[in-house]
Coordinates of C-alpha atoms and ligand atoms in Angstrom, one line a residue:
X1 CA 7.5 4.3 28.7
X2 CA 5.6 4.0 25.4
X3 CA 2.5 2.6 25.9
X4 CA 1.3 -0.9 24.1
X5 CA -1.2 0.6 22.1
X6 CA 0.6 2.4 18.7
X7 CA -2.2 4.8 18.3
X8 CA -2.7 5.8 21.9
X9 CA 1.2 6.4 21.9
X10 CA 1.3 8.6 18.4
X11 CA -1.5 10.8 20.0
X12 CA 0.5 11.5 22.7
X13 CA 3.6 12.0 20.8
X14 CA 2.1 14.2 18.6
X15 CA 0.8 16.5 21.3
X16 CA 4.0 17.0 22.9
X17 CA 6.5 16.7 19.5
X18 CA 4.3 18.9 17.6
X19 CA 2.5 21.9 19.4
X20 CA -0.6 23.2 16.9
X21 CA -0.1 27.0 16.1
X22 CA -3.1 27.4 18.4
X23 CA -1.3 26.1 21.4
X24 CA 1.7 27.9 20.6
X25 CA -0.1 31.5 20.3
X26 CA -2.1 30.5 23.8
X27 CA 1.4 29.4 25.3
X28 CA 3.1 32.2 24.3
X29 CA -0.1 34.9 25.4
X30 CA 0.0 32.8 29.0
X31 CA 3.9 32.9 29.3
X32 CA 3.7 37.3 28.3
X33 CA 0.9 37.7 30.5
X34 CA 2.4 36.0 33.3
X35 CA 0.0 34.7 36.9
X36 CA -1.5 38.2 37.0
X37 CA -5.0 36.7 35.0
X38 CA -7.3 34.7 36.3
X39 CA -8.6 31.7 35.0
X40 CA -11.4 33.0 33.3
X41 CA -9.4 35.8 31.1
X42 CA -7.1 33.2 29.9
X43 CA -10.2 31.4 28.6
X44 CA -11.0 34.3 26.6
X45 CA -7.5 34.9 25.9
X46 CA -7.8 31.1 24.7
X47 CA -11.1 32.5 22.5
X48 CA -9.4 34.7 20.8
X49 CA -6.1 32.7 19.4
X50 CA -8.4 30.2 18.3
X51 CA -10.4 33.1 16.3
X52 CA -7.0 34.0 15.0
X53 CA -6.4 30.7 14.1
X54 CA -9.2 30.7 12.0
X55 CA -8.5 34.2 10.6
X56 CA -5.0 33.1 9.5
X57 CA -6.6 30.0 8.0
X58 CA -10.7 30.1 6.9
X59 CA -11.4 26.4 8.1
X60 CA -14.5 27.6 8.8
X61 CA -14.7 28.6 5.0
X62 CA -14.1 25.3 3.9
X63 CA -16.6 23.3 6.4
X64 CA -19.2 25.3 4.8
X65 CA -19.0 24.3 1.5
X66 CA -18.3 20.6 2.2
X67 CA -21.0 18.0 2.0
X68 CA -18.6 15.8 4.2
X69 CA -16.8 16.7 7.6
X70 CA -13.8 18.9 8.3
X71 CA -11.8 17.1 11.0
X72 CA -9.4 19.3 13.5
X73 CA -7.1 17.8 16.1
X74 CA -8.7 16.9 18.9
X75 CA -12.0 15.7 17.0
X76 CA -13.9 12.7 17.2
X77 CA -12.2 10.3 14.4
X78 CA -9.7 12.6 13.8
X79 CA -6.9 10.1 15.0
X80 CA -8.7 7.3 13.3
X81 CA -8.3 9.1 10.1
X82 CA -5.3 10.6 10.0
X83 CA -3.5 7.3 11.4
X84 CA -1.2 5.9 8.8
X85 CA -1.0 2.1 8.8
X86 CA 3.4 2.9 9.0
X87 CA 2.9 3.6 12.4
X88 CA 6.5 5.2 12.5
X89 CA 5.6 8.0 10.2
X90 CA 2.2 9.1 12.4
X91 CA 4.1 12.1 14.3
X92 CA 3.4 13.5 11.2
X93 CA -0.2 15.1 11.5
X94 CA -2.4 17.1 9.4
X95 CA -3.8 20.7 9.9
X96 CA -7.3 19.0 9.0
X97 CA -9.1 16.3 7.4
X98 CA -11.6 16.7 4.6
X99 CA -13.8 13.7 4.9
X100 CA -15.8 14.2 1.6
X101 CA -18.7 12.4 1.1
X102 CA -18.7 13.7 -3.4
X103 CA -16.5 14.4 -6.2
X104 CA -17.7 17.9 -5.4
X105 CA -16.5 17.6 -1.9
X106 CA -12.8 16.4 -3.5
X107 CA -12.9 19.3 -6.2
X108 CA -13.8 22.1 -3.5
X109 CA -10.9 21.2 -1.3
X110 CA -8.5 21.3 -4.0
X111 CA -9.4 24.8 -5.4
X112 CA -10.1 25.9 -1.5
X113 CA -6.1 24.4 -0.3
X114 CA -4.7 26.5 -3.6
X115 CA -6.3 29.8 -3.1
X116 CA -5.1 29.3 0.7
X117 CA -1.5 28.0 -0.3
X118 CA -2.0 25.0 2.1
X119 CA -0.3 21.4 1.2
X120 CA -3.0 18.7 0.3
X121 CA -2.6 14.6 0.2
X122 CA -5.4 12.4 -1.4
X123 CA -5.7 9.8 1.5
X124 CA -7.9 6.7 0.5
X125 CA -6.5 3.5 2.1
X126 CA -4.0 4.8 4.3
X127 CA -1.6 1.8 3.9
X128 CA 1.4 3.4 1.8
X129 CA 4.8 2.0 3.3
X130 CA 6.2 5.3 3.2
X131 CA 3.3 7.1 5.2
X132 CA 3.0 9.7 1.6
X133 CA -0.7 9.7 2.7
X134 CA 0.2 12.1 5.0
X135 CA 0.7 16.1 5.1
X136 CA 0.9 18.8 7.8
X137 CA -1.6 20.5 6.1
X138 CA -5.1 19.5 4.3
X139 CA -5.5 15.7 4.7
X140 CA -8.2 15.0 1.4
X141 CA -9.9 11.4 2.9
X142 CA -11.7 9.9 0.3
X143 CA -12.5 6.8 2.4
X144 CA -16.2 7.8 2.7
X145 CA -16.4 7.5 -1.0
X146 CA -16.9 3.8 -1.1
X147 CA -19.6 3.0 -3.4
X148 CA -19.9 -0.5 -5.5
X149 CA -22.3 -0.9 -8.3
X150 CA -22.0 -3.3 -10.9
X151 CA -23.7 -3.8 -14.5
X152 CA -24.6 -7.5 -15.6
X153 CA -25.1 -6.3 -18.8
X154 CA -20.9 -5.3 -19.2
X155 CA -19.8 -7.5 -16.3
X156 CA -18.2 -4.0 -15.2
X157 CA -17.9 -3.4 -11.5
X158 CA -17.4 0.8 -10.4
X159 CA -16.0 1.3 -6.5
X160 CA -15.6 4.4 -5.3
X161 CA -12.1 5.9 -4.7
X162 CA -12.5 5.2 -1.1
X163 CA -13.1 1.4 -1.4
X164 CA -11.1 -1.1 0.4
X165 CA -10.0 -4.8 -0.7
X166 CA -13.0 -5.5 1.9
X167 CA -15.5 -3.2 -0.2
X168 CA -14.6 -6.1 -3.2
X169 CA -14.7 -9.0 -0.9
X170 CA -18.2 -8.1 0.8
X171 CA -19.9 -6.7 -2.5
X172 CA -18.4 -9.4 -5.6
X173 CA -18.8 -12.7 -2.9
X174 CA -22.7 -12.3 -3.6
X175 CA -22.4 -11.8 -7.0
X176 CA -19.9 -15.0 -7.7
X177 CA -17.6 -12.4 -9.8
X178 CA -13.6 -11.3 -8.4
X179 CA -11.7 -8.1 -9.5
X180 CA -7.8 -8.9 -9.4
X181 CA -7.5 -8.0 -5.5
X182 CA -5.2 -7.3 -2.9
X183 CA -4.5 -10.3 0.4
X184 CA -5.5 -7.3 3.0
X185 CA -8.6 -6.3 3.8
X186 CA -7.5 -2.8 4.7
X187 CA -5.8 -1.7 1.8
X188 CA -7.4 0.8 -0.2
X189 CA -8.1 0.3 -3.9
X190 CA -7.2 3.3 -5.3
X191 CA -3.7 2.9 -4.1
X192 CA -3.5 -0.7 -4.9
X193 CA -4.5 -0.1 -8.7
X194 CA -3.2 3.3 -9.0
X195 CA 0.3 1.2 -8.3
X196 CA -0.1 -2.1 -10.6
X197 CA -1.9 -4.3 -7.8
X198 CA -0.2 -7.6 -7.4
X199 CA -2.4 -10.6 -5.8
X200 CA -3.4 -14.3 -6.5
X201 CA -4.8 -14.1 -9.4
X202 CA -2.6 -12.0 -11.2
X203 CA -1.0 -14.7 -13.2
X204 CA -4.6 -16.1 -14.5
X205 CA -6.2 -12.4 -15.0
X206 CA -3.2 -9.9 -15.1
X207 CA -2.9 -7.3 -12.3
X208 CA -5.6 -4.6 -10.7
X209 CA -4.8 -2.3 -13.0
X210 CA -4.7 -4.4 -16.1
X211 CA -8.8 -4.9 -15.1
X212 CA -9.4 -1.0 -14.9
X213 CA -11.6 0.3 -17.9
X214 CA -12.2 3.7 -16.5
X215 CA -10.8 6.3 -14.0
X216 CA -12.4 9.8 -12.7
X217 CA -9.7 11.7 -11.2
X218 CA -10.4 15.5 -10.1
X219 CA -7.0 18.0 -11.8
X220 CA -5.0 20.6 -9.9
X221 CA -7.3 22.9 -11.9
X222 CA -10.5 22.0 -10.5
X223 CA -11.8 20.0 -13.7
X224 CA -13.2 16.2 -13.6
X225 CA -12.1 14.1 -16.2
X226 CA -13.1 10.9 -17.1
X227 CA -9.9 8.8 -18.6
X228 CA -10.4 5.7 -20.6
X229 CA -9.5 3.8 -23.7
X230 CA -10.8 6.4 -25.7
X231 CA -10.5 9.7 -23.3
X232 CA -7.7 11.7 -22.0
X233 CA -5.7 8.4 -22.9
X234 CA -2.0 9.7 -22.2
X235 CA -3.5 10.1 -18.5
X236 CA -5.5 6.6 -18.3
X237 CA -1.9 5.1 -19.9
X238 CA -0.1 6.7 -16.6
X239 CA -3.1 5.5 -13.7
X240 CA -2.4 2.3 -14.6
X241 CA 0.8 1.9 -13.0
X242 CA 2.6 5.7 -12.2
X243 CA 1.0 4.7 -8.1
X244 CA -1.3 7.6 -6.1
X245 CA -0.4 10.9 -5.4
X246 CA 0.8 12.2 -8.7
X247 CA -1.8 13.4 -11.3
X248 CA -4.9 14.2 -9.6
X249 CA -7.2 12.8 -6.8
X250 CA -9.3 10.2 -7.9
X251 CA -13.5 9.9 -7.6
X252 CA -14.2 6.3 -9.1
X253 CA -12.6 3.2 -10.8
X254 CA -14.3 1.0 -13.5
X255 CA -13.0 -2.5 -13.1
X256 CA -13.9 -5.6 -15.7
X257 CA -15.0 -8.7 -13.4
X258 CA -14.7 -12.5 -13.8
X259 CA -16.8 -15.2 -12.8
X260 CA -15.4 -17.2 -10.3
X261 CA -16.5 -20.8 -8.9
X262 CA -14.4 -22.8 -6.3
X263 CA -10.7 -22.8 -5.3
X264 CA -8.1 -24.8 -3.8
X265 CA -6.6 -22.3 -0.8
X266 CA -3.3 -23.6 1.2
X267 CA -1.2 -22.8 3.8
X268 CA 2.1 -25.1 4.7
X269 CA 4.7 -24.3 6.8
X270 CA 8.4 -26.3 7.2
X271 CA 10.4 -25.8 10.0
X272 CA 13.5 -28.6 8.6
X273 CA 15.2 -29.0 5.8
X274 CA 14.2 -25.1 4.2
X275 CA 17.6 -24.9 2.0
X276 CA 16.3 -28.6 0.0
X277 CA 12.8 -27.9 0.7
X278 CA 12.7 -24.1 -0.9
X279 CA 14.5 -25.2 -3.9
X280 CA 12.0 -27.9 -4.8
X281 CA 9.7 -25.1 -4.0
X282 CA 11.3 -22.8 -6.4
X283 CA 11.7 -25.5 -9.0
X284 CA 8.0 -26.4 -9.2
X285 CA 6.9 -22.6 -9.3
X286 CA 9.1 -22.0 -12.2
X287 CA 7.2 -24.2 -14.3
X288 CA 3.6 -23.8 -12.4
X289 CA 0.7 -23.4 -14.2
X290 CA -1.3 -19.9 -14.1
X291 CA -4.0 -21.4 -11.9
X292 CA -1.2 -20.7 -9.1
X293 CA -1.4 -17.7 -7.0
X294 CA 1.6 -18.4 -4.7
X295 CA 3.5 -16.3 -1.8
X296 CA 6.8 -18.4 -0.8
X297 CA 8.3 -16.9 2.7
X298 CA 11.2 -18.0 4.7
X299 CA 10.2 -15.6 8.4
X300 CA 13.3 -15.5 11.3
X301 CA 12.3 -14.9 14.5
X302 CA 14.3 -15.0 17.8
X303 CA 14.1 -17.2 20.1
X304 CA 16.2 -17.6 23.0
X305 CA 18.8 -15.4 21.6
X306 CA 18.8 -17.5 18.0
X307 CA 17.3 -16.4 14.9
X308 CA 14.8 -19.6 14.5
X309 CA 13.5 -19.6 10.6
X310 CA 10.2 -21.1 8.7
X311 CA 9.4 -21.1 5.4
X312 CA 5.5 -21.3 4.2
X313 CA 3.4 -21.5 1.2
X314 CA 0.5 -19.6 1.1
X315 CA -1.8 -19.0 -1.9
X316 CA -4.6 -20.8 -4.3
X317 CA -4.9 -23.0 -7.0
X318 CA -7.5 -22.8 -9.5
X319 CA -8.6 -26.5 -9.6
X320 CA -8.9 -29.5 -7.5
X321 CA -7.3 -30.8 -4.6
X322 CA -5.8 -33.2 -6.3
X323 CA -4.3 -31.4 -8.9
X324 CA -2.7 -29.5 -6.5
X325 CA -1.2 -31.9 -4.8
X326 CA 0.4 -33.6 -7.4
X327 CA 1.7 -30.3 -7.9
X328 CA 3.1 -30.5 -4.9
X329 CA 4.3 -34.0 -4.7
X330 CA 7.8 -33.4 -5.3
X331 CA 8.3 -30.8 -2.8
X332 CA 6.4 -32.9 0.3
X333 CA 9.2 -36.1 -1.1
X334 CA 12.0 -33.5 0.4
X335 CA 10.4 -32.8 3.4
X336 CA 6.6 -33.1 5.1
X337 CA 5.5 -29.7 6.3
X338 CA 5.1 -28.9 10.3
X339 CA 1.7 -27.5 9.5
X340 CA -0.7 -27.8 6.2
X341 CA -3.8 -26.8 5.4
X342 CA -5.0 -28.0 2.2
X343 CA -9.1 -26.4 1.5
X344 CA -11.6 -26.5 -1.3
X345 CA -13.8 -23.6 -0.8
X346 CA -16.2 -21.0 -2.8
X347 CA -13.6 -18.7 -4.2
X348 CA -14.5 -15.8 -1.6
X349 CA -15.0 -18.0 1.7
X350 CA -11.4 -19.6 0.3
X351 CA -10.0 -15.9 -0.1
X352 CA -11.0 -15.4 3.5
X353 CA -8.7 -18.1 5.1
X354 CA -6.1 -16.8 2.9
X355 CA -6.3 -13.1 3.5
X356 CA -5.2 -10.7 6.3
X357 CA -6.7 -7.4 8.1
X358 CA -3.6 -5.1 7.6
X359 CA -3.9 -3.1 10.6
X360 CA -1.1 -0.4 11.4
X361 CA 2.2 -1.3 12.8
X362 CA 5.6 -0.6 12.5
X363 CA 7.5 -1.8 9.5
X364 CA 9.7 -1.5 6.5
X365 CA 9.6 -3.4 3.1
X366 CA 12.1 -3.1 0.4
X367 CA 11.4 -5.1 -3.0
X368 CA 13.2 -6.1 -6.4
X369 CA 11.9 -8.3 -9.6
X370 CA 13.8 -11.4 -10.6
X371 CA 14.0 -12.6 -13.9
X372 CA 14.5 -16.6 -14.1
X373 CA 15.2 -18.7 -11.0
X374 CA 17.6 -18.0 -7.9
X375 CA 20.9 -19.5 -8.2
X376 CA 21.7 -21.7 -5.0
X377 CA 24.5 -19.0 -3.8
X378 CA 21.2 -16.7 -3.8
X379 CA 19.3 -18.7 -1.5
X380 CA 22.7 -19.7 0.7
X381 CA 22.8 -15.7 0.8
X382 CA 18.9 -15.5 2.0
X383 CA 19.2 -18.1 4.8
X384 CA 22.6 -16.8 6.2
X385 CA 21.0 -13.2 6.4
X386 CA 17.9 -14.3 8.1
X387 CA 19.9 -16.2 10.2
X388 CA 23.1 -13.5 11.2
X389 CA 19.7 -11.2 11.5
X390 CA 20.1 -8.8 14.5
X391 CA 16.6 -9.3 15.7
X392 CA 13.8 -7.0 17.5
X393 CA 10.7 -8.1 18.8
X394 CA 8.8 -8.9 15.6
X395 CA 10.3 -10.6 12.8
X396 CA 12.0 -10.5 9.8
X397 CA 10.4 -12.0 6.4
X398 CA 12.4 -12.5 2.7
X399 CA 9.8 -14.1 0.5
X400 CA 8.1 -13.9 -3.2
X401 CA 5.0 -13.7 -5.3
X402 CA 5.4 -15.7 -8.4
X403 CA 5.2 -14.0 -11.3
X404 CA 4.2 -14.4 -15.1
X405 CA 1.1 -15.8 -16.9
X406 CA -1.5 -12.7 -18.0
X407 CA 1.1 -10.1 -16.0
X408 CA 2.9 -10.7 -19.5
X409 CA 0.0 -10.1 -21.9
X410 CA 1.0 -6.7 -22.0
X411 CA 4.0 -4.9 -22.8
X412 CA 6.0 -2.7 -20.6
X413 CA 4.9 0.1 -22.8
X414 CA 1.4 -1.0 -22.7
X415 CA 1.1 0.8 -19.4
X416 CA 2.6 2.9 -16.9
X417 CA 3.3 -0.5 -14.9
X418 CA 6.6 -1.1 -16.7
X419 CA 7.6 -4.7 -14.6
X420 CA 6.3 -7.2 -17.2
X421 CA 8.2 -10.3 -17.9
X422 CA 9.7 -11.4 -14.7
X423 CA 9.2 -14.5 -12.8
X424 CA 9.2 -12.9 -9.1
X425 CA 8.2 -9.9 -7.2
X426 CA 11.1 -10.3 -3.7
X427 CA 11.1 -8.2 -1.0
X428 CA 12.4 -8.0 2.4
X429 CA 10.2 -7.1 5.4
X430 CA 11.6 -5.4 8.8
X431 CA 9.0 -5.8 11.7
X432 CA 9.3 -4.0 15.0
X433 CA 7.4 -2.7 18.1
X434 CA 8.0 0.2 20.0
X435 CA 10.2 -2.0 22.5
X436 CA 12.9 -2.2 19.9
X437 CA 15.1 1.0 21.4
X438 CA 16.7 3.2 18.6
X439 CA 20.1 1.3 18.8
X440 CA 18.4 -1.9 17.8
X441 CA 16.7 -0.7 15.1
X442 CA 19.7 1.5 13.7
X443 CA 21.4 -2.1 13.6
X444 CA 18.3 -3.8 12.0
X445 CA 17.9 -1.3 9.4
X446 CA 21.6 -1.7 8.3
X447 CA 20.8 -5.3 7.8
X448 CA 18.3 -4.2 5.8
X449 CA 20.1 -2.3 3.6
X450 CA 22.8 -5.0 3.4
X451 CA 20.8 -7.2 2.1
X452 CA 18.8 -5.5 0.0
X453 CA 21.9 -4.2 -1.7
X454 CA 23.6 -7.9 -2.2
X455 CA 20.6 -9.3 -3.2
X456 CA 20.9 -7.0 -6.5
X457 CA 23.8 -9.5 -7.8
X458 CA 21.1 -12.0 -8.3
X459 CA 18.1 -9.5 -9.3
X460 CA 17.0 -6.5 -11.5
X461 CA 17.5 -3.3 -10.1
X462 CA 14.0 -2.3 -10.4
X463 CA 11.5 -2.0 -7.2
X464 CA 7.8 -2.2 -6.9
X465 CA 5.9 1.0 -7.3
X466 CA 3.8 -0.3 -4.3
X467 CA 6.0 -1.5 -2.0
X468 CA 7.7 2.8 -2.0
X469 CA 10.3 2.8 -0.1
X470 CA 11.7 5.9 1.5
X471 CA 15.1 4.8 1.5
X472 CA 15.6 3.5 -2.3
X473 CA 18.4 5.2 -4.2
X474 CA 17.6 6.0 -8.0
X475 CA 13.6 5.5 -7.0
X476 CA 12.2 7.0 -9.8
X477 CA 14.5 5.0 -12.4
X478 CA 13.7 1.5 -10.3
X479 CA 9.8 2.2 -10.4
X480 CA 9.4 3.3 -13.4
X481 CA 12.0 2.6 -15.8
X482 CA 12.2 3.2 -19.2
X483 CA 8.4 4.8 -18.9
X484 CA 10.2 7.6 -16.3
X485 CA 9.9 10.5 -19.4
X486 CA 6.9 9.8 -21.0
X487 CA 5.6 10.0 -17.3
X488 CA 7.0 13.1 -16.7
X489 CA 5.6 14.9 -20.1
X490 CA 2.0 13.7 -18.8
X491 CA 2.7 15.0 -15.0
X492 CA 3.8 18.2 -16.8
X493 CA 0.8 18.1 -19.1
X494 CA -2.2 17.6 -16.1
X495 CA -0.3 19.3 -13.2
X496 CA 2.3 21.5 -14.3
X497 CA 2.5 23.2 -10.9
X498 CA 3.1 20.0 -8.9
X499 CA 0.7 20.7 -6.9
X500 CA 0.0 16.9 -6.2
X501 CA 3.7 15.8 -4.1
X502 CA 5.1 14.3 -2.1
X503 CA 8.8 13.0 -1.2
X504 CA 9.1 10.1 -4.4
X505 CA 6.3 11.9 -6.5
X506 CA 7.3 12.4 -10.7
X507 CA 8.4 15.3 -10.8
X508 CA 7.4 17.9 -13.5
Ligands
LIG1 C1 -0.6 -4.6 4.9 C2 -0.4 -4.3 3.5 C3 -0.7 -5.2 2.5 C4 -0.5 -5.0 1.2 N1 -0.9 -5.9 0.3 C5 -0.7 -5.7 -1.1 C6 -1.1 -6.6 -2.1 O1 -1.6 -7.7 -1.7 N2 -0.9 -6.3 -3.4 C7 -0.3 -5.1 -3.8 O2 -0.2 -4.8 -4.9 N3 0.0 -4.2 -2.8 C8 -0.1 -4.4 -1.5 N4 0.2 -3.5 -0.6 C9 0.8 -2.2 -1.0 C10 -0.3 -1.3 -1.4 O3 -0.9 -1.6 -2.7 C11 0.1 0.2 -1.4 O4 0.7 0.5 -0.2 C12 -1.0 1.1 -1.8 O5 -0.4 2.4 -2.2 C13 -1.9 1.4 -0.6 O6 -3.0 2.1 -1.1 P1 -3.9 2.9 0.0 O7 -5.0 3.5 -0.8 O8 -4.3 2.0 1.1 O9 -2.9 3.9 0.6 P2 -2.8 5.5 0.8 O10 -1.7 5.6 1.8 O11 -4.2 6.1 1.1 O12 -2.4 6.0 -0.6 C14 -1.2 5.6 -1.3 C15 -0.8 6.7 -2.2 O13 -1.8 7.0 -3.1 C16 -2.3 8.3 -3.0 N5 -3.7 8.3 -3.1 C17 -4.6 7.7 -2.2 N6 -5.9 7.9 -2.6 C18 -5.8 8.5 -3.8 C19 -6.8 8.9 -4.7 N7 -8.1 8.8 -4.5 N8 -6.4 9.5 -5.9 C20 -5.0 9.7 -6.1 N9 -4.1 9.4 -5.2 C21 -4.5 8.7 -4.1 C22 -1.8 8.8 -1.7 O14 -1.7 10.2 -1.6 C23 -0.5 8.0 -1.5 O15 0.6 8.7 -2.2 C24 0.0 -3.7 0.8 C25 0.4 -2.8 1.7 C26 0.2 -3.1 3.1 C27 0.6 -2.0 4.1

């Protein structure tokens, strides 16, 4: 039986599916020796393989030069570490985990995994949906690296590489500034930017990465550059927007801040009426202003055998109650919500009620930009698949961030981030614990991919960066569209051996 807790089970698992090379040489030595040796010879039998082990592999070597930890199986935070937060990719487990504490730290790895021939992964957050922070070799956790300073002579804000959407919450709430930020706490910056960096207040100050003003990201060949507006530009053109994993492993981000006062936050669900009640929410958000940060979701559930649906609001609104509720108006004349909260709040105590941990679990997310609005046979399509939805023990989620506003101050070319000029970011979320058996979630990912793949009559083919998804055909194309070869020339150009890879990187 698998055991409630996801990280006590992958352990487990991961002992048993994956034996280390050092249990496999003390295995094998027990099983040739036979029960002729005592207990104390296979201990030094034991001794040996794991000095072998380290003669095969100098992680000894590589400690010693690190200002941070190196982490091996079995260690104290190891599992913490290495734990993905797509708890169905955690079997996979590296050889060891580089904890570095300095760019020097980040730089030594690199030229120590080459000269070994040993796979790396930069590992900051941990949250991709594809689990492409992880390696069965050198694991390069930058997550110590979470410094935040910030100049009041620039208004420019610098986080380490490590930083989490917490590090921005705690350190800008004192200061009364924002960075364009992610809803979970967990989520690492450096992916989040790296990748675009959608959130609610995207539409009034453009994305993550339309804030970055600087980037210090340590090469395949050991160097440290620093990549800006008016340095190594061709590479500061692809960090905004190409996602993690495929140039380098970056130190730092420099982030322009704005000042931020109060905010209207709110959360409404319906539970009648969603087909009337989502296209007056549809119509409204089609003409919103950019003081709007909106996520629309219609969630099925099971209950008693029946897929039961809701549909909710969540988001802010940059201005008063009252504004926001005439905003509103027409939508409540179709139907009053089951729940509402409605809040004015200092803009960081309002992201708080609006914002969620992101702790691991097990699911699958597969996205598409929309241009204009959804045509009703759209929506008919959305609530009949939620509803015909084969069910586990979690839940299954369609829903949007509105689009537009300062997203569209720049051009697709203007970045790497080539997704500018639609009016929603969709997606379709699979949830699941491990109660769901195999069969059930063979059956659930179907209708996944069923619905993903009808829901392209009514969108663009193109997927967010972000939101990777292992099992999207013609990835590269939907990511990164028509910025695909000047990407490639620049991958060529800083990392010509592909060093930095993994299963959807650009290839060289
Ligand atoms: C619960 C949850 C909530 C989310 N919410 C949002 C949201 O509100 N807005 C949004 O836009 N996206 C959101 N996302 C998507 C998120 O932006 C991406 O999954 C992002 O890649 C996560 O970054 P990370 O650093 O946490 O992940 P990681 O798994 O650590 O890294 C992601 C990728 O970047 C690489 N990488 C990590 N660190 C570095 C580095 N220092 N240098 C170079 N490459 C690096 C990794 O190797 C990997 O390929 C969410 C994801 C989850 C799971």
């Amino acid at each position: 039986m698998e055991s409630s807790s996801p990280i006590v089970s992958r352990s487990l698992k991961t002992a048993s599916a994956k034996p280390s090379r050092r249990d496999f040489l003390r295995s094998s030595a027990k099983l040739s020796l036979g029960v002729g040796l005592g207990l104390s010879s296979l201990d030094w039998l034991a001794g040996c393989t794991q000095l072998a082990d380290h003669r095969i592999t100098p992680w000894d070597e590589l400690a010693a030069k690190l200002q941070g930890s190196l982490l091996r199986p079995g260690m104290s935070s190891f599992v913490d570490l290495s734990t993905p937060w797509a708890l169905q990719y955690a079997s996979t487990v590296p050889q060891a985990i580089a904890q570095c504490r300095t760019e020097a730290d980040v730089q030594t790895c690199i030229q120590w995994a080459k000269a070994h021939a040993m796979p790396l992964v930069a590992r900051s957050g941990g949250h991709s949906y594809g689990g492409y922070s992880l390696t069965t070799g050198l694991m390069i956790n930058v997550s110590a690296l979470n410094s935040f300073s910030y100049d009041p002579n620039t208004g420019l804000a610098t986080v380490g590489s490590g930083a989490r959407n917490r590090t921005i919450f705690t350190e800008c709430k004192p200061l009364n500034r924002a960075i364009p930020h992610g809803r979970c706490y967990e989520v690492g910056v450096a992916g989040l930017v790296l990748g675009g960096g959608i959130g609610f207040d995207m539409r009034l100050h453009g994305l993550t990465c339309d804030a970055l003003r600087e980037t210090r990201i340590v090469l395949a060949d050991g160097r440290v550059l620093t990549c800006n507006e008016n340095e190594n530009t061709d590479l500061f053109w692809a960090c905004r927007g190409a996602g993690g994993g495929n140039f380098g492993i970056h130190t730092s981000f420099t982030f322009e801040t704005f000042p931020v006062s109060t905010v209207t936050t709110f959360n409404l669900v319906w539970t009648d009426r969603i087909v009337d009640t989502f296209a007056a929410i549809q119509s409204m958000t089609q003409s919103a202003p950019n003081v709007l940060g909106i996520k629309v979701s219609i969630t099925a559930q099971k209950q008693a055998g029946a897929s039961v649906l809701s549909l909710t609001i969540l988001g802010h609104f940059v201005g008063s109650e009252a504004d926001f509720r005439s905003l509103i108006a027409p939508i409540l004349a179709v139907q009053k919500p089951a729940e509402q909260t409605i809040q004015v709040l200092p803009y960081w105590d309002g992201q708080q009620t609006i914002s969620e941990e992101g702790k691991p679990e097990y699911a699958h997310e597969r996205s598409r930009f929309v241009n204009g609005q959804l045509p009703d046979e759209a929506i008919q399509l959305i609530i009949s698949q939620l509803k015909n939805w084969p069910g586990t023990s979690k839940a299954a989620t369609w829903k949007y961030f509105l689009l537009g506003g300062q997203i569209d101050a720049q051009s697709p070319t203007d970045t790497a981030f080539v997704h500018r000029g639609y009016s929603m970011l969709s997606s379709t979320e699979l949830e699941w614990t491990p109660a769901d058996d195999a069969a059930t979630l063979a059956k659930n990912e179907k209708w996944l991919s069923d619905f993903h793949n009808q829901m392209e009559a009514y969108t663009s083919p193109y997927c967010y960066q972000n939101f990777i998804d292992p099992s999207q055909d013609g990835y590269l194309q939907a990511y990164y569209g028509s910025n695909l070869p000047q990407l490639r020339a620049i991958k060529r150009k800083y990392d010509p051996e592909n060093l930095f890879n993994y299963p959807q990187s650009i290839p060289v």
